[in-house]
mmCIF file of C-alpha atoms in Angstrom:
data_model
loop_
_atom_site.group_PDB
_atom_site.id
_atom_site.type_symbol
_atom_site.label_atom_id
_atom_site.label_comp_id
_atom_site.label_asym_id
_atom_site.label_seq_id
_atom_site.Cartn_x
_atom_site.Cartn_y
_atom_site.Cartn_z
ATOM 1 C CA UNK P 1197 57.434 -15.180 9.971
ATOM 2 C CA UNK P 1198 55.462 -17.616 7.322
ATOM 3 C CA UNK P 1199 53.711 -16.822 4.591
ATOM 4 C CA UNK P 1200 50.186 -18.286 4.083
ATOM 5 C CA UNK P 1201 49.123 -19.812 0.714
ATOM 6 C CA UNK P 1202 46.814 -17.087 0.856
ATOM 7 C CA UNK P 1203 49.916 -14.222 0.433
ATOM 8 C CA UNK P 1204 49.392 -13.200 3.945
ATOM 9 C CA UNK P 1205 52.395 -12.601 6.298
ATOM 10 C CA UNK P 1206 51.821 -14.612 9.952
ATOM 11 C CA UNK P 1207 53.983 -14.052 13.056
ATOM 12 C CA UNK P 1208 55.025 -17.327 14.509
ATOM 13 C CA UNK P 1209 52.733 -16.432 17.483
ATOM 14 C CA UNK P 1210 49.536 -15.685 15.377
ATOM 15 C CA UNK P 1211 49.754 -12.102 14.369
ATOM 16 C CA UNK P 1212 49.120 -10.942 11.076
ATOM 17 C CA UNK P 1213 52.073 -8.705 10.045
ATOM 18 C CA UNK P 1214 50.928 -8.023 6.487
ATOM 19 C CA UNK P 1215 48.449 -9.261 3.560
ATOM 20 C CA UNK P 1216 49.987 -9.287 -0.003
ATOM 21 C CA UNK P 1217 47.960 -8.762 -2.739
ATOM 22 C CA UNK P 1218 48.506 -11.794 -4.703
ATOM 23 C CA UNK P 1219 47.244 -13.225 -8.293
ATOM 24 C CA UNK P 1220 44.338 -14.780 -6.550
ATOM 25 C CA UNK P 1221 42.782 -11.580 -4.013
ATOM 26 C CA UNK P 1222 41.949 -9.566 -7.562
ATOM 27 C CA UNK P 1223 38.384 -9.861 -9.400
ATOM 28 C CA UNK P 1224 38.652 -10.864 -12.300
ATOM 29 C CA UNK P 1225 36.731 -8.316 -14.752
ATOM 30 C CA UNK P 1226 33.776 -10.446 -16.501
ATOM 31 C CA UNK P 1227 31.610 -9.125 -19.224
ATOM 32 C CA UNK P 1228 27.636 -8.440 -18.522
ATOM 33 C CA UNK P 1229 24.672 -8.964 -21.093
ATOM 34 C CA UNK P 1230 23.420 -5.577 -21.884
ATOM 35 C CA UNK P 1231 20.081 -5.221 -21.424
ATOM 36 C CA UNK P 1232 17.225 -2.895 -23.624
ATOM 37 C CA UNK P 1233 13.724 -2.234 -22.566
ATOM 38 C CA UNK P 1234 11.521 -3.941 -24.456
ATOM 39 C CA UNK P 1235 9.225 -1.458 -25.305
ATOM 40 C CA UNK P 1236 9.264 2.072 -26.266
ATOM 41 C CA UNK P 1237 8.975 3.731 -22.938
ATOM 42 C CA UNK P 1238 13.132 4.116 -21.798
ATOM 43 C CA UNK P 1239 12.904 5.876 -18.697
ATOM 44 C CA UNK P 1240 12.933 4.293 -15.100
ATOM 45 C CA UNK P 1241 9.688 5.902 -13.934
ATOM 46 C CA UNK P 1242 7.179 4.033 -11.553
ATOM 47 C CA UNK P 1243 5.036 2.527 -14.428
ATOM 48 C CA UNK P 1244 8.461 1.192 -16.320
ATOM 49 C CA UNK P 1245 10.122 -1.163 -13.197
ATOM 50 C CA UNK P 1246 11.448 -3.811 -14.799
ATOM 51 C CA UNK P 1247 13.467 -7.418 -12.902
ATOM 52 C CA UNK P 1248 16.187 -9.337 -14.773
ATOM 53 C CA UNK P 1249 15.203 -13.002 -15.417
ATOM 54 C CA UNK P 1250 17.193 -15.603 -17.158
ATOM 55 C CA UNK P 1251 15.218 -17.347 -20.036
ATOM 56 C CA UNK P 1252 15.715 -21.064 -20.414
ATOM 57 C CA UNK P 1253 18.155 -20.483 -23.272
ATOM 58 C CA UNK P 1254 20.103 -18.563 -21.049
ATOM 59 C CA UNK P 1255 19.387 -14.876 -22.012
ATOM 60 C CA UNK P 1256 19.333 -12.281 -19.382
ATOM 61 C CA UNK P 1257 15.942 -10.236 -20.563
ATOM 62 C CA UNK P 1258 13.822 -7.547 -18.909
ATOM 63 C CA UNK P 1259 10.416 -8.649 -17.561
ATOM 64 C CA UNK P 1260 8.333 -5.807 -16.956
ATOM 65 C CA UNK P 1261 6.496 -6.002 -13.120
ATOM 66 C CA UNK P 1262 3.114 -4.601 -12.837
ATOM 67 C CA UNK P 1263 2.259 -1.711 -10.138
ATOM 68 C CA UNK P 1264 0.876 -3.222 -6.438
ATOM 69 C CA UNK P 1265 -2.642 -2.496 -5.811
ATOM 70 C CA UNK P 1266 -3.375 -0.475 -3.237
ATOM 71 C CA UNK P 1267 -7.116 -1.232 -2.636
ATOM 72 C CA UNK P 1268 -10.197 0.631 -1.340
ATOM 73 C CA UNK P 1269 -9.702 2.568 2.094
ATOM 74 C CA UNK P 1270 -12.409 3.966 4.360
ATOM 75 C CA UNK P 1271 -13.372 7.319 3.092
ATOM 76 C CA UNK P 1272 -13.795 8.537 6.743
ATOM 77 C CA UNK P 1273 -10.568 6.892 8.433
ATOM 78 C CA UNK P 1274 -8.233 5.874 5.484
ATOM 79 C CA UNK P 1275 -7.928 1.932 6.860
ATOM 80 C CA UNK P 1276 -8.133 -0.725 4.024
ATOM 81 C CA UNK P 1277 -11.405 -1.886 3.429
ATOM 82 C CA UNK P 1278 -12.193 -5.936 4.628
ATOM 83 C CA UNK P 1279 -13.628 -8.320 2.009
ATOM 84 C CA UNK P 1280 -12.801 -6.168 -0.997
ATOM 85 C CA UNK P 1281 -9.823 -7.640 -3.470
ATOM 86 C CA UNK P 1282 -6.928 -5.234 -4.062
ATOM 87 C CA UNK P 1283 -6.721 -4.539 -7.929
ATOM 88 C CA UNK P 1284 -5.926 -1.957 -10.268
ATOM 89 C CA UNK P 1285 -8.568 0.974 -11.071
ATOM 90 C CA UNK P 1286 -9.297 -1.263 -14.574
ATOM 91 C CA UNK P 1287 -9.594 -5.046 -13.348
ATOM 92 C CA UNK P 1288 -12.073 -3.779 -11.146
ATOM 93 C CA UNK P 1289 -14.331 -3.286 -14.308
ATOM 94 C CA UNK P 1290 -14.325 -6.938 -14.950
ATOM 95 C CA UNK P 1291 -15.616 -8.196 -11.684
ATOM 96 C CA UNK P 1292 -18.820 -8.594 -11.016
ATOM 97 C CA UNK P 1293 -20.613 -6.244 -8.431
ATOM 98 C CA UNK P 1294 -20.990 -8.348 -5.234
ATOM 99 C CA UNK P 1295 -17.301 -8.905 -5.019
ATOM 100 C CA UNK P 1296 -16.857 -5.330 -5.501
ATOM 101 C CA UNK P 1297 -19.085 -3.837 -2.222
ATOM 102 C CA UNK P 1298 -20.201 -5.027 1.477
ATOM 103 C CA UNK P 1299 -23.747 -5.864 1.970
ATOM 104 C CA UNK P 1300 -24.616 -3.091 4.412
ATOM 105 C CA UNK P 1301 -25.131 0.862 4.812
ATOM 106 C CA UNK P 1302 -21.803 2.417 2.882
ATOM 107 C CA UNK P 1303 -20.643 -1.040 1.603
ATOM 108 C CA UNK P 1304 -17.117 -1.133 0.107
ATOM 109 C CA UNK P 1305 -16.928 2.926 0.971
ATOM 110 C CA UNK P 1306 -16.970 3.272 4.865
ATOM 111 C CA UNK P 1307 -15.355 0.453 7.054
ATOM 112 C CA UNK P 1308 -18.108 -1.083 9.829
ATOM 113 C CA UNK P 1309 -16.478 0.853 12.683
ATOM 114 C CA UNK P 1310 -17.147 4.080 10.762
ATOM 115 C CA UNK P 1311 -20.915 3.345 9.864
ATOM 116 C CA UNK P 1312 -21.133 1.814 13.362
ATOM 117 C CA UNK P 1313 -20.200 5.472 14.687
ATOM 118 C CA UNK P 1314 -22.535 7.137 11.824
ATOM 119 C CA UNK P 1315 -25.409 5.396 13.471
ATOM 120 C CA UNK P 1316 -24.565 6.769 16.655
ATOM 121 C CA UNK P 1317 -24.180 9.790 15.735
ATOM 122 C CA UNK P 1318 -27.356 10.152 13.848
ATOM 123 C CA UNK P 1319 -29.350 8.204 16.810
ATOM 124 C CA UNK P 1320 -28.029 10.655 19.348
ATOM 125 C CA UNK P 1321 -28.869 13.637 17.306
ATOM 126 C CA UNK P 1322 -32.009 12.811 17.005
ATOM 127 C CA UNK P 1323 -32.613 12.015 20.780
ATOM 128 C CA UNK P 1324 -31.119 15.285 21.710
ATOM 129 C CA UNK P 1325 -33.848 17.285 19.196
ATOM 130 C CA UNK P 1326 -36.380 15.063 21.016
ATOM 131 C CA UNK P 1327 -35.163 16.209 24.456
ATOM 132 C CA UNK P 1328 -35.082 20.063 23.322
ATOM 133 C CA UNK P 1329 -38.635 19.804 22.077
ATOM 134 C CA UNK P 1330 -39.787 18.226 25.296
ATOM 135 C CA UNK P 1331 -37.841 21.063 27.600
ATOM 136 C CA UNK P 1332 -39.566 23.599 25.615
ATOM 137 C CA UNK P 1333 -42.837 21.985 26.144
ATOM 138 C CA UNK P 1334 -42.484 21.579 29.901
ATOM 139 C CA UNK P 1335 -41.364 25.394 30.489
ATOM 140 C CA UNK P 1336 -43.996 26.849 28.256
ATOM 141 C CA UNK P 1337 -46.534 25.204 30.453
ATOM 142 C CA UNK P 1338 -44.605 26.207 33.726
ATOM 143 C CA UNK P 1339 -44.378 30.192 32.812
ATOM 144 C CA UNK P 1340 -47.937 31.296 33.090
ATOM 145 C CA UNK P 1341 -49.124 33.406 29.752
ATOM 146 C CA UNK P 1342 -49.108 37.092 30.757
ATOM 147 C CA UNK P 1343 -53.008 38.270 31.443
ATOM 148 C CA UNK P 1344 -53.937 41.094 28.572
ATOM 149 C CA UNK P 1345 -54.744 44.611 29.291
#
């Protein structure tokens, strides 16, 4: 039986017999920087998220990270919009209007595969009033008018 520098007990043939805790297998304990919000808001809620950065004199501080953007989705089926930036409700404010829709029918509020099947939809429609009127036509003039008394 040896015993490694490592305070582990080893079997001639390999086998570890036992590990002994020695002065170097604890952790030592270190101290952390507290850290304080920096402003008044002290609760960890979705508009508080906060990531620890080291400043360049060596301070651990909180930098405050700003919410994702989700960005405009179809109204009709919910996919993100193409050709429209992702910003906050308020930055979209300060850009200027042709960044802001699509130049076509429903432009930055239904996606092209959505108008596309508007169009259809509304064509159709209107071929199937079209093909009503004309039945109606053809079997009013095939039923002869009864003769009056």
């Amino acid at each position: 039986v040896v015993k490694t520098p490592g305070g582990a007990l080893v079997c001639v043939s390999g086998l570890l017999l036992a590990h002994i805790a020695g002065p170097l297998d604890r952790p030592r304990p270190t101290m952390t920087q507290r850290l304080t919000y920096r402003r008044r808001h002290s609760y960890a809620t979705k508009s508080n998220k906060v990531r620890v950065v080291k400043t360049p004199g060596g301070k651990l501080v909180y930098q405050y990270v700003k919410k994702i953007a989700a960005g405009p989705k179809c109204g009709d089926c919910g996919k993100s919009l193409q050709g429209i930036p992702h910003l906050r409700p308020k930055q979209y404010m300060s850009i200027s209007k042709r960044q802001k829709t699509v130049s076509r029918a429903y432009g930055g509020s239904r996606c092209s595969n959505c108008v596309k099947s508007r169009i259809i939809r509304a064509f159709l429609i209107e071929e199937q009033k079209i093909v009503k009127k004309v039945l109606k036509s053809q079997a009013k003039k095939a039923a002869p008018a009864p003769a009056a008394k």
